[in-house]
Amino acid sequence: MVEQLQKQGISDDNVLKAMGEVKRHWFLDSALDALAYEDRALKIGAEQTISRPSTVAMQSQLLQVQSGMKVLEIGTGSGYQAAVLCKMGAKVFSIERQKSLFDHTKPLLAELGYRVRCFLGDGYQGLTEADYGPYDRIIVTCGAPGIPDGLMAQLKVGGIMVIPVGGEDTQEMLRITKTGENERKEETFGDYSFVPMLGGRQMR
Ligand code: SAH
């Protein structure tokens, strides 16, 4: 899988190393073992999917994580992306809105030895139930209808947010650098297809 990722243009050694070490099949139903290392999204229950390895690698690389950084993830899902970030040395805080996934993934991450702080709730406006912010990095792993103000507010000045923004079917991957309290730089990195950020849509 790591060789494939390199061929697909992933060059960040920390990302490649972490993805070589964190086994994707740990985060999937054993019935999917044979497919775990193929570059495809797979079902994880509650009508959600684990992202393709190439998408996890791309988002992780765009995030430019350094050891010790505080990273907020929206959409814990299977826990795989959170574990990869943890392996890269980040202090990970992750929010999931589906109770069944939260109840499954929180103990799984602990059992596997990944110290991810998991929260159940709507992450559209960030982590509101506990005050661990501001964050060095924010990663959104579901398709957002726009850039939520609450997430921008919880990002440090100089911090980076990687977020797929668009409609239900396709979203454009954005990397936003918060260059000042009310200023930001936006870069785009192509089209992706994430499950929608549900709470956010309903709230708007
Ligand atoms: N990072 C996950 C990807 C899971 S898919 C992984 O590695 O497996 C995206 C997840 O985002 C789903 O589990 C979905 O339930 C969750 N989600 C959708 N809208 C959300 C919201 N508003 N707040 C928090 N999580 C949300």
PDB file of C-alpha atoms in Angstrom, residues 1 5 14-24 26-27 50 53 56-61 63 65 71 73 79-90 92 109 114 116 139:
ATOM      1  CA  MET A   1       0.000   0.000   0.000  1.00  0.00           C
ATOM      2  CA  LEU A   5       0.884   5.821  -2.208  1.00  0.00           C
ATOM      3  CA  ASN A  14       6.038  10.821   8.239  1.00  0.00           C
ATOM      4  CA  VAL A  15       2.790  10.061   6.450  1.00  0.00           C
ATOM      5  CA  LEU A  16       4.249   7.036   4.638  1.00  0.00           C
ATOM      6  CA  LYS A  17       5.823   5.689   7.819  1.00  0.00           C
ATOM      7  CA  ALA A  18       2.641   6.111   9.873  1.00  0.00           C
ATOM      8  CA  MET A  19       0.490   4.515   7.184  1.00  0.00           C
ATOM      9  CA  GLY A  20       2.922   1.606   6.970  1.00  0.00           C
ATOM     10  CA  GLU A  21       2.602   1.019  10.695  1.00  0.00           C
ATOM     11  CA  VAL A  22      -1.097   1.632  11.374  1.00  0.00           C
ATOM     12  CA  LYS A  23      -2.823  -1.402   9.899  1.00  0.00           C
ATOM     13  CA  ARG A  24      -6.020  -0.452   8.098  1.00  0.00           C
ATOM     14  CA  TRP A  26      -7.716  -3.188  12.422  1.00  0.00           C
ATOM     15  CA  PHE A  27     -10.366  -0.544  11.742  1.00  0.00           C
ATOM     16  CA  ILE A  50     -13.577   4.763   5.807  1.00  0.00           C
ATOM     17  CA  PRO A  53      -5.923   5.160   1.736  1.00  0.00           C
ATOM     18  CA  VAL A  56      -6.118   9.643   4.057  1.00  0.00           C
ATOM     19  CA  ALA A  57      -2.532  10.066   2.833  1.00  0.00           C
ATOM     20  CA  MET A  58      -3.345  13.214   0.864  1.00  0.00           C
ATOM     21  CA  GLN A  59      -5.193  14.900   3.724  1.00  0.00           C
ATOM     22  CA  SER A  60      -2.439  13.906   6.174  1.00  0.00           C
ATOM     23  CA  GLN A  61       0.230  15.289   3.858  1.00  0.00           C
ATOM     24  CA  LEU A  63      -1.985  19.033   6.949  1.00  0.00           C
ATOM     25  CA  VAL A  65       1.643  17.805  10.959  1.00  0.00           C
ATOM     26  CA  VAL A  71      -5.078  18.368  15.800  1.00  0.00           C
ATOM     27  CA  GLU A  73     -10.613  15.937  13.459  1.00  0.00           C
ATOM     28  CA  GLY A  79     -10.710   5.863  13.778  1.00  0.00           C
ATOM     29  CA  TYR A  80      -8.139   5.081  11.076  1.00  0.00           C
ATOM     30  CA  GLN A  81      -7.315   8.689  10.139  1.00  0.00           C
ATOM     31  CA  ALA A  82      -7.128   9.628  13.830  1.00  0.00           C
ATOM     32  CA  ALA A  83      -4.716   6.740  14.492  1.00  0.00           C
ATOM     33  CA  VAL A  84      -2.494   7.788  11.564  1.00  0.00           C
ATOM     34  CA  LEU A  85      -2.301  11.353  12.925  1.00  0.00           C
ATOM     35  CA  CYS A  86      -1.585   9.984  16.398  1.00  0.00           C
ATOM     36  CA  LYS A  87       1.238   7.845  14.999  1.00  0.00           C
ATOM     37  CA  MET A  88       2.644  11.002  13.363  1.00  0.00           C
ATOM     38  CA  GLY A  89       2.997  12.451  16.869  1.00  0.00           C
ATOM     39  CA  ALA A  90      -0.078  14.680  16.970  1.00  0.00           C
ATOM     40  CA  VAL A  92      -5.595  14.205  18.403  1.00  0.00           C
ATOM     41  CA  LEU A 109      -8.565   3.281  19.610  1.00  0.00           C
ATOM     42  CA  TYR A 114      -3.819   5.319  20.336  1.00  0.00           C
ATOM     43  CA  VAL A 116      -7.122   9.952  20.772  1.00  0.00           C
ATOM     44  CA  ILE A 139      -8.970  18.069   9.458  1.00  0.00           C
TER      45      ILE A 139
END
